[in-house]
mmCIF file of C-alpha atoms in Angstrom:
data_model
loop_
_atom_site.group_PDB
_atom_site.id
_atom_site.type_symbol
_atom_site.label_atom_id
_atom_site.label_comp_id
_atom_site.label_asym_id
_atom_site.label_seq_id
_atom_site.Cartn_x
_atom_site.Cartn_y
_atom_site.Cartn_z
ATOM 1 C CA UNK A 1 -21.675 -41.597 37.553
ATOM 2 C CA UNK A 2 -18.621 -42.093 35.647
ATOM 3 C CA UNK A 3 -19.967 -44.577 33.610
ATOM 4 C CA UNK A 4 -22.740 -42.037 32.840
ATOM 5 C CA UNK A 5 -20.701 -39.517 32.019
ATOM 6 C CA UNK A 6 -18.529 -41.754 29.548
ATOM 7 C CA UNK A 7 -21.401 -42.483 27.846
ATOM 8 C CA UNK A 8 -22.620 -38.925 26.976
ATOM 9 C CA UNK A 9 -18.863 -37.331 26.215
ATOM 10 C CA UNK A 10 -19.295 -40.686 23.309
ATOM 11 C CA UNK A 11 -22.529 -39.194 22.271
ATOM 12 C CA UNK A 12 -21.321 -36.386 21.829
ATOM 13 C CA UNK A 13 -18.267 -36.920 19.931
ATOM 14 C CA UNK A 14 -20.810 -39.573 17.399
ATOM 15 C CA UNK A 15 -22.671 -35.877 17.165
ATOM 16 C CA UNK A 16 -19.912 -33.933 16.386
ATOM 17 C CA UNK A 17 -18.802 -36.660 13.794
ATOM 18 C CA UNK A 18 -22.018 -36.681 12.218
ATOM 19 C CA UNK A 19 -22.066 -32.817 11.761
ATOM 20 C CA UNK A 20 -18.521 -32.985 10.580
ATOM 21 C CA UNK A 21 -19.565 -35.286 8.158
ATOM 22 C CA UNK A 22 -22.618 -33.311 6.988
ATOM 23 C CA UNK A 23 -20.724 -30.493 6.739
ATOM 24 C CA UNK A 24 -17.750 -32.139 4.567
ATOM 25 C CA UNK A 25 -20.359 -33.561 2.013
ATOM 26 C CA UNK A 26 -21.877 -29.895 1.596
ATOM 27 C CA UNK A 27 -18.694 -28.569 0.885
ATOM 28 C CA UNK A 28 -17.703 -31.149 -1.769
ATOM 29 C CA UNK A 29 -21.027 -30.985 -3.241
ATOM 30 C CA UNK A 30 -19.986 -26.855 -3.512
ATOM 31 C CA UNK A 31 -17.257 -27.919 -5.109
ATOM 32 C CA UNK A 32 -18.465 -30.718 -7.505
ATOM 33 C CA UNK A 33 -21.008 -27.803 -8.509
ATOM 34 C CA UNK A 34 -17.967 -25.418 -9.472
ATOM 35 C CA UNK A 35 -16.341 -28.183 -11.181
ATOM 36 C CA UNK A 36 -19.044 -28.856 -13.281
ATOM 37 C CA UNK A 37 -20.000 -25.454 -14.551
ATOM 38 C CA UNK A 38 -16.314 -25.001 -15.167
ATOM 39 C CA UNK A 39 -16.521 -27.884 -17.538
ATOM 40 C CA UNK A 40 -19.581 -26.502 -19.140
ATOM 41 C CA UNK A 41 -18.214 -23.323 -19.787
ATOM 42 C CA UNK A 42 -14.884 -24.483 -21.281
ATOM 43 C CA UNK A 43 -16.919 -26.782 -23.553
ATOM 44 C CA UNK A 44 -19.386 -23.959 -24.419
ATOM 45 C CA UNK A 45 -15.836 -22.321 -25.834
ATOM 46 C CA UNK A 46 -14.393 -25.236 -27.578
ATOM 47 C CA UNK A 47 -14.776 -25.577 -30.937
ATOM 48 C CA UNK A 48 -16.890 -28.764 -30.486
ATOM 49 C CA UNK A 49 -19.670 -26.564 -30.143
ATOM 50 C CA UNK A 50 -18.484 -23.845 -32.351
ATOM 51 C CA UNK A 51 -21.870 -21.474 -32.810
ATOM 52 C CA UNK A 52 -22.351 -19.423 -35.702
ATOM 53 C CA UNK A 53 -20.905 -16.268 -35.094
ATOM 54 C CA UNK A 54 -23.391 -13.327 -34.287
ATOM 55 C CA UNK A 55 -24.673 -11.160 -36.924
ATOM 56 C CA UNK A 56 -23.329 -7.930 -37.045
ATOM 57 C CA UNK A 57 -25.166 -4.889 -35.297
ATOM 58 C CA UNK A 58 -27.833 -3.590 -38.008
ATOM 59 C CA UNK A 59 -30.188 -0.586 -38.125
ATOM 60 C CA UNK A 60 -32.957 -0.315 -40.204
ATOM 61 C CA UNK A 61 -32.958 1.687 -43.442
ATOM 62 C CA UNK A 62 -35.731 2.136 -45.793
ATOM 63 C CA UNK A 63 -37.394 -1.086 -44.006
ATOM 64 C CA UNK A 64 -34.203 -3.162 -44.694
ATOM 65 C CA UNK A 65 -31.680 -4.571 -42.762
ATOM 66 C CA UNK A 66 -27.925 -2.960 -43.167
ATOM 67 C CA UNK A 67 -24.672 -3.816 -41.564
ATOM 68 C CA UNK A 68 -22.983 -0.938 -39.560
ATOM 69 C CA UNK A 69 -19.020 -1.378 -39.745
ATOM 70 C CA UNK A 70 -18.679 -4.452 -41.638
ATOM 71 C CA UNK A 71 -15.135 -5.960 -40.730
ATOM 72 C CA UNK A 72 -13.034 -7.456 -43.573
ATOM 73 C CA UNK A 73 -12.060 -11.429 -43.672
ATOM 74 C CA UNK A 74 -9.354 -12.010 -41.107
ATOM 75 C CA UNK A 75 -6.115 -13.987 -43.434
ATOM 76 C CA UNK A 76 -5.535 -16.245 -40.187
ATOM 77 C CA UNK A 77 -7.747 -18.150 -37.572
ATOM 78 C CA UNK A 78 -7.505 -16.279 -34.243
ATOM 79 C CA UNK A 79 -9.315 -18.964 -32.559
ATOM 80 C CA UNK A 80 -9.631 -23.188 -32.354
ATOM 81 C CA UNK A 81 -13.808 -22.046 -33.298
ATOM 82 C CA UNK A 82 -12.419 -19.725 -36.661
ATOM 83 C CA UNK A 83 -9.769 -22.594 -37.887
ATOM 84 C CA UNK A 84 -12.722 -25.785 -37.665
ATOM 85 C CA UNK A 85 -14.633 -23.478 -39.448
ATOM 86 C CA UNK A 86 -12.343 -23.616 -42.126
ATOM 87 C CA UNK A 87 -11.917 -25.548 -45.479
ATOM 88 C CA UNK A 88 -8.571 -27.977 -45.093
ATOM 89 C CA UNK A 89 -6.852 -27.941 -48.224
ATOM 90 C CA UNK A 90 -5.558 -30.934 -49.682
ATOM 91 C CA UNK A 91 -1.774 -30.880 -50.958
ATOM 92 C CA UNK A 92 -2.772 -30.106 -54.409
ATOM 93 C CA UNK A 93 -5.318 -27.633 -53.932
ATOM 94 C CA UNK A 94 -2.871 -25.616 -52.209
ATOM 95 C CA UNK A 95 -0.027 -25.847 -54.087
ATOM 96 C CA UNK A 96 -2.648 -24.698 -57.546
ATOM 97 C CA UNK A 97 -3.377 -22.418 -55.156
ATOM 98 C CA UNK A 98 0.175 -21.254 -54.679
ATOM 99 C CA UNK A 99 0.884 -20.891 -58.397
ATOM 100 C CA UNK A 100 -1.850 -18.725 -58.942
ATOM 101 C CA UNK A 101 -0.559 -16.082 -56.667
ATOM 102 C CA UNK A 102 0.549 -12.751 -57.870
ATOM 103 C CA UNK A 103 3.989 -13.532 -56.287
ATOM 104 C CA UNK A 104 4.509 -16.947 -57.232
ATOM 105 C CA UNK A 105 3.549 -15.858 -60.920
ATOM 106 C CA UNK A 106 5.836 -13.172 -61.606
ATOM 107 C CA UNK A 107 9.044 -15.275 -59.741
ATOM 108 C CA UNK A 108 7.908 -17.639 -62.456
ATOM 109 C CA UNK A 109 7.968 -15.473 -65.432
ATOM 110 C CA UNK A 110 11.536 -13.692 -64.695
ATOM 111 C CA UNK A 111 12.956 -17.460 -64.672
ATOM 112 C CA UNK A 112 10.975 -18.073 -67.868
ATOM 113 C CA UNK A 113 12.441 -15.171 -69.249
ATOM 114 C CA UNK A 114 15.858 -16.103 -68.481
ATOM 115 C CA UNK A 115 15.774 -19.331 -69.785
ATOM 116 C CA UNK A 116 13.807 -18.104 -72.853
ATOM 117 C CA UNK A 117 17.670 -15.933 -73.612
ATOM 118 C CA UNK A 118 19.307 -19.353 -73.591
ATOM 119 C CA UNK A 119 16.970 -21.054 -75.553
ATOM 120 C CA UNK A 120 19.400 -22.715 -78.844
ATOM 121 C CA UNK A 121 19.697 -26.038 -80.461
ATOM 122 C CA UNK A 122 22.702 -26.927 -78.832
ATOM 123 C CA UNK A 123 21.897 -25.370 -75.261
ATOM 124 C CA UNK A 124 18.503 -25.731 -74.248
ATOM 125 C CA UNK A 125 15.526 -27.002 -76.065
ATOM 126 C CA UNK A 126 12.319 -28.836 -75.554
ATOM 127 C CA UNK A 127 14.807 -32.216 -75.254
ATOM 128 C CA UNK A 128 16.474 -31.095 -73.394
ATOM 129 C CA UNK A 129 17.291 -33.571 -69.891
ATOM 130 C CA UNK A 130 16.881 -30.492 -67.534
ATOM 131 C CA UNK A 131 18.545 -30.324 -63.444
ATOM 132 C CA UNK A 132 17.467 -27.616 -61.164
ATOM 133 C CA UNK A 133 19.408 -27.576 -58.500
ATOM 134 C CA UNK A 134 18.815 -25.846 -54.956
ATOM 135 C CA UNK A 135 15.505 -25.277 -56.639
ATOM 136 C CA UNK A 136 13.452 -23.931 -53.505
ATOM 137 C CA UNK A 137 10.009 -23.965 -54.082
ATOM 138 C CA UNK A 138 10.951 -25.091 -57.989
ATOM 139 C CA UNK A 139 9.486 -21.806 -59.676
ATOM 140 C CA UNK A 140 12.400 -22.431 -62.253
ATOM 141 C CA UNK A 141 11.330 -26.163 -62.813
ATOM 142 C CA UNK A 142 7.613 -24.789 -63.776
ATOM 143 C CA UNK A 143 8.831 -22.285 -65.776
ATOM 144 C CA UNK A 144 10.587 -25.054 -67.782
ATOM 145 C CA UNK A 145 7.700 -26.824 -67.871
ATOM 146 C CA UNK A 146 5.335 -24.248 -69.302
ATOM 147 C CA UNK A 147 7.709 -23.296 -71.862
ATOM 148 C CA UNK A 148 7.454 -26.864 -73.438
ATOM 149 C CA UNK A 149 10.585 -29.098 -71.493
ATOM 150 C CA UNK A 150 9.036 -32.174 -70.170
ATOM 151 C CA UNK A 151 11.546 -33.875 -68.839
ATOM 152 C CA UNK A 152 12.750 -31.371 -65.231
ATOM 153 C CA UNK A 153 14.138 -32.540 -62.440
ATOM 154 C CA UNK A 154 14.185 -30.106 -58.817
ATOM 155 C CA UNK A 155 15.988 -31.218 -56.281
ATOM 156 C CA UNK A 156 16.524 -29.346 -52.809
ATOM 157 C CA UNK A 157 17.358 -29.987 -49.309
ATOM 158 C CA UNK A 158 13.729 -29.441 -48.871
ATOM 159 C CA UNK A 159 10.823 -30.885 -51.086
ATOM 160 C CA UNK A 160 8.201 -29.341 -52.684
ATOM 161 C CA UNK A 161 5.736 -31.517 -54.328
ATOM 162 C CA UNK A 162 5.311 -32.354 -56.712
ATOM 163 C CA UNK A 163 7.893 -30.137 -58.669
ATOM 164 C CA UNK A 164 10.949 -30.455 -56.147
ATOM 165 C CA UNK A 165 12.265 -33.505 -54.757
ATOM 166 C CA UNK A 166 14.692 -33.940 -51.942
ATOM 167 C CA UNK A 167 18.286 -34.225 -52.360
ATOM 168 C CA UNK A 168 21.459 -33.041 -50.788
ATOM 169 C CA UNK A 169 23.300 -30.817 -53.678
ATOM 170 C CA UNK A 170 26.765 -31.738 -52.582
ATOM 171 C CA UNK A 171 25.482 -35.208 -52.857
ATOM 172 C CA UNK A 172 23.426 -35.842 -55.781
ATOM 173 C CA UNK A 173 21.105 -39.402 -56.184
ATOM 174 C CA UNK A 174 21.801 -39.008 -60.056
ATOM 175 C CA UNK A 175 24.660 -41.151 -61.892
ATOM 176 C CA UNK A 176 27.237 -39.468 -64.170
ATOM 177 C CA UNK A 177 25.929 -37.737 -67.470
ATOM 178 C CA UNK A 178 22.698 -37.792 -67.214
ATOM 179 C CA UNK A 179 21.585 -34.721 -67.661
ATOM 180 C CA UNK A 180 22.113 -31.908 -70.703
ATOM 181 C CA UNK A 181 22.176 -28.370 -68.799
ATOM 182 C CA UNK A 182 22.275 -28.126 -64.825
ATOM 183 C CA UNK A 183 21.137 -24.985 -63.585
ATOM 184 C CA UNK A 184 21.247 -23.207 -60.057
ATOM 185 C CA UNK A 185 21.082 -20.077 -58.644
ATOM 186 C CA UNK A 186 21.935 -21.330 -55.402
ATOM 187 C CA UNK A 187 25.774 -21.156 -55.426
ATOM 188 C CA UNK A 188 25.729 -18.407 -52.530
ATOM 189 C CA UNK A 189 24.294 -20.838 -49.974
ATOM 190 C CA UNK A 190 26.205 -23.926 -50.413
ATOM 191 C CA UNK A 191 28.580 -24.630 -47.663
ATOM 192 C CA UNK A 192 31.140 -26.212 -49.771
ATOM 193 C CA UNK A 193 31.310 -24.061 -53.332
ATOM 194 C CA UNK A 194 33.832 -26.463 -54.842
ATOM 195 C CA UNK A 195 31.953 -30.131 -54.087
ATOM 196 C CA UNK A 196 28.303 -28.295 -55.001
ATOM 197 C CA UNK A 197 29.910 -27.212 -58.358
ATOM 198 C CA UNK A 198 31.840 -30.522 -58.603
ATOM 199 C CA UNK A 199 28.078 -32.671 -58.516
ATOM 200 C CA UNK A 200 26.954 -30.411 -61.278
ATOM 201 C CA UNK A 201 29.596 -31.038 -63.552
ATOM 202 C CA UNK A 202 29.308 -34.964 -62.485
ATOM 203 C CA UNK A 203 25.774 -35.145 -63.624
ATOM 204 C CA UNK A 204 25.530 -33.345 -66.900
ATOM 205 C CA UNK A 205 26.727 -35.403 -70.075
ATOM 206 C CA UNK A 206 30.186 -34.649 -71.954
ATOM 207 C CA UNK A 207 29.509 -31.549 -74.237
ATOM 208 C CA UNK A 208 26.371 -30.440 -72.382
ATOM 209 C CA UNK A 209 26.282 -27.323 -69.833
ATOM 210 C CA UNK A 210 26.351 -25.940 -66.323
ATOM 211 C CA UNK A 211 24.216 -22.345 -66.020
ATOM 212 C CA UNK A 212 25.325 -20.755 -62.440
ATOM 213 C CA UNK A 213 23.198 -17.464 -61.688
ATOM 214 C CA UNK A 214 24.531 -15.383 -59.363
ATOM 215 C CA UNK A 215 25.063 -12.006 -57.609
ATOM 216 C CA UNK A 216 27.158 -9.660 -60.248
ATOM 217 C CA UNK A 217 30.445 -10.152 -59.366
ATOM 218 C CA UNK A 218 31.794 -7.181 -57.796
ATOM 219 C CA UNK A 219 35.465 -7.152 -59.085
ATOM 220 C CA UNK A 220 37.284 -9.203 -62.680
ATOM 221 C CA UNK A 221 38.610 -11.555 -59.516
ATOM 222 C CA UNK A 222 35.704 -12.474 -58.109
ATOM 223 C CA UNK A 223 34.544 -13.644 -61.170
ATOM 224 C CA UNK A 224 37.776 -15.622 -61.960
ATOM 225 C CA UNK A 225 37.507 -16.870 -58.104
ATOM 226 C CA UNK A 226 33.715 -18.303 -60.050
ATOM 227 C CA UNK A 227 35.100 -20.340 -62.556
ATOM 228 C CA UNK A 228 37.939 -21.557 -60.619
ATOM 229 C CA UNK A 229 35.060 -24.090 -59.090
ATOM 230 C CA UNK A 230 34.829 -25.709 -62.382
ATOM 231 C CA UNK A 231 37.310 -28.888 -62.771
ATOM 232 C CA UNK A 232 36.004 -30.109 -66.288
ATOM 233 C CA UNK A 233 34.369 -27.247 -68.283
ATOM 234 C CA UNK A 234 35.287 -23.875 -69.991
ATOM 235 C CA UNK A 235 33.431 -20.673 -70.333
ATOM 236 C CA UNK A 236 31.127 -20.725 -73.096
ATOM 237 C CA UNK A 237 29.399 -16.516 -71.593
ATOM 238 C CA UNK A 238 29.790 -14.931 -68.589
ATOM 239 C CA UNK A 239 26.142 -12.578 -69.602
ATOM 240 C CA UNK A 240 24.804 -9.510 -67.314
ATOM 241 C CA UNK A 241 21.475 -9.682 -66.500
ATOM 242 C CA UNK A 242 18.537 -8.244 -63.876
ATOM 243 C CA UNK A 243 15.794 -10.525 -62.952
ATOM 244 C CA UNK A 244 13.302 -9.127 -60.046
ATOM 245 C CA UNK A 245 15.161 -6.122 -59.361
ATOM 246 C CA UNK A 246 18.862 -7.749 -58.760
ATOM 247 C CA UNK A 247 21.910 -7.611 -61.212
ATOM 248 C CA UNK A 248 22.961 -10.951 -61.495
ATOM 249 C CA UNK A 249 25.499 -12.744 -63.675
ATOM 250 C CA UNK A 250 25.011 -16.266 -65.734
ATOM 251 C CA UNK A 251 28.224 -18.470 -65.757
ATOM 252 C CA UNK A 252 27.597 -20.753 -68.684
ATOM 253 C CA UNK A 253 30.126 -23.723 -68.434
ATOM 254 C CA UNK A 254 30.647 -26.708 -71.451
ATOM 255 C CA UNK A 255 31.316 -29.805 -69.729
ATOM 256 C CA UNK A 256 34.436 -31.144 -71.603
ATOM 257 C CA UNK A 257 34.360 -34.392 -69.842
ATOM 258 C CA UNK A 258 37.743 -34.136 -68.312
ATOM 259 C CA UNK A 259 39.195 -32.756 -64.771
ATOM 260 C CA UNK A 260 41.752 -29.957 -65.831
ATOM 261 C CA UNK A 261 44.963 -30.743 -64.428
#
């Protein structure tokens, strides 16, 4: 009898196992199921299989068509489905892009028009060996180079291709007297006035000049506290002047060649 009854409690228990088992493989088929439609509906929303978007709602008119509410192009993608569907620009077709701009254009023209006022045989010409310094995104180095000076160098902490290249302005990859006229209007952010100042006066030839634009100097010594930076050049024109809206002043320094003692 207790042989017998061993025997069934075993049956039982394979039973139970077997059920157990059934009911384990329904439950990860339940899951498998979610899992799957999951991954169907995340990959219906990718942009791999970006649809068209939907027309919007229309009405009919006269037996046409017509929009209701048409919504203006959005400036930015708001989704991964919106940027795919978008041109990628190459480097050049978005910097032409750039320089057509309203912006970029009239940044442009005030620097041409400031370097048109110090346009003079001895100063600047077409010749002229040209340095923009702290150039940013080098509107003065195409302004130069629409108004007929070919040879421009742009140099920043930051490049810009192709008019900007990058160079550290207390540091500057260019051997001594080199250039004609070194420009900046960047005096305000260097950390170290006296060695940014110093590089511009290394670089620019005996007899040829350094053109600092800056904020109008509030007071006779902050303007003297200016020139100070210079070690080898005299003032040629301290000149007034308001390009976009700011009153600035241009420092324009001949290189004499020589530290002042």
């Amino acid at each position: 009898m207790e042989r017998r009854e061993m025997e069934m409690e075993m049956e039982m228990e394979v039973v139970m196992e077997k059920k157990v088992e059934r009911l384990l493989n329904r439950v990860s088929l339940v899951f498998a199921a979610i899992a799957t439609l999951a991954l169907l509906h995340l990959f219906s929303h990718s942009s791999l299989s970006c649809a068209p978007a939907p027309l919007p709602t229309a009405h009919r008119a006269h037996g046409r068509s017509q929009p209701q509410n048409p919504k203006p192009a959005r400036s930015s993608p708001r989704s991964s489905c919106d940027a795919a569907s978008r041109e990628v620009l190459t480097p050049d077709k978005r910097f032409a892009k750039l320089r057509s701009s309203r912006s970029w254009r009239r940044r442009a023209d005030a620097y041409a028009a400031l370097f048109s006022s110090l346009r003079s045989p001895t100063l600047l010409s077409n010749a002229s060996h040209v340095l923009c310094v702290s150039a940013g995104a080098g509107h003065e180095v195409a302004a130069l180079q629409e108004s007929g000076v070919s040879d421009v160098t742009g140099v920043d902490l930051v490049d810009f291709p192709p008019l900007v290249r990058r160079a550290d302005p207390h540091n500057l990859p260019f051997f001594d007297d080199v250039f004609d006229i070194a420009f900046s209007s960047g005096l305000a952010g260097a950390l170290f006035p006296t060695r940014f100042v110093a590089e511009l006066e290394r670089t620019v030839r005996r007899g040829g000049a350094v053109v600092l634009a800056v904020d109008r100097p509030s007071s006779a010594q902050e303007a003297e506290g200016i020139k100070a930076l210079f070690r080898r050049s005299s003032l040629l024109e301290a000149r007034n002047t308001t390009m976009l809206g700011s009153e600035m002043t241009l420092f324009i320094m001949k290189n004499n060649g020589k530290k002042r003692s």
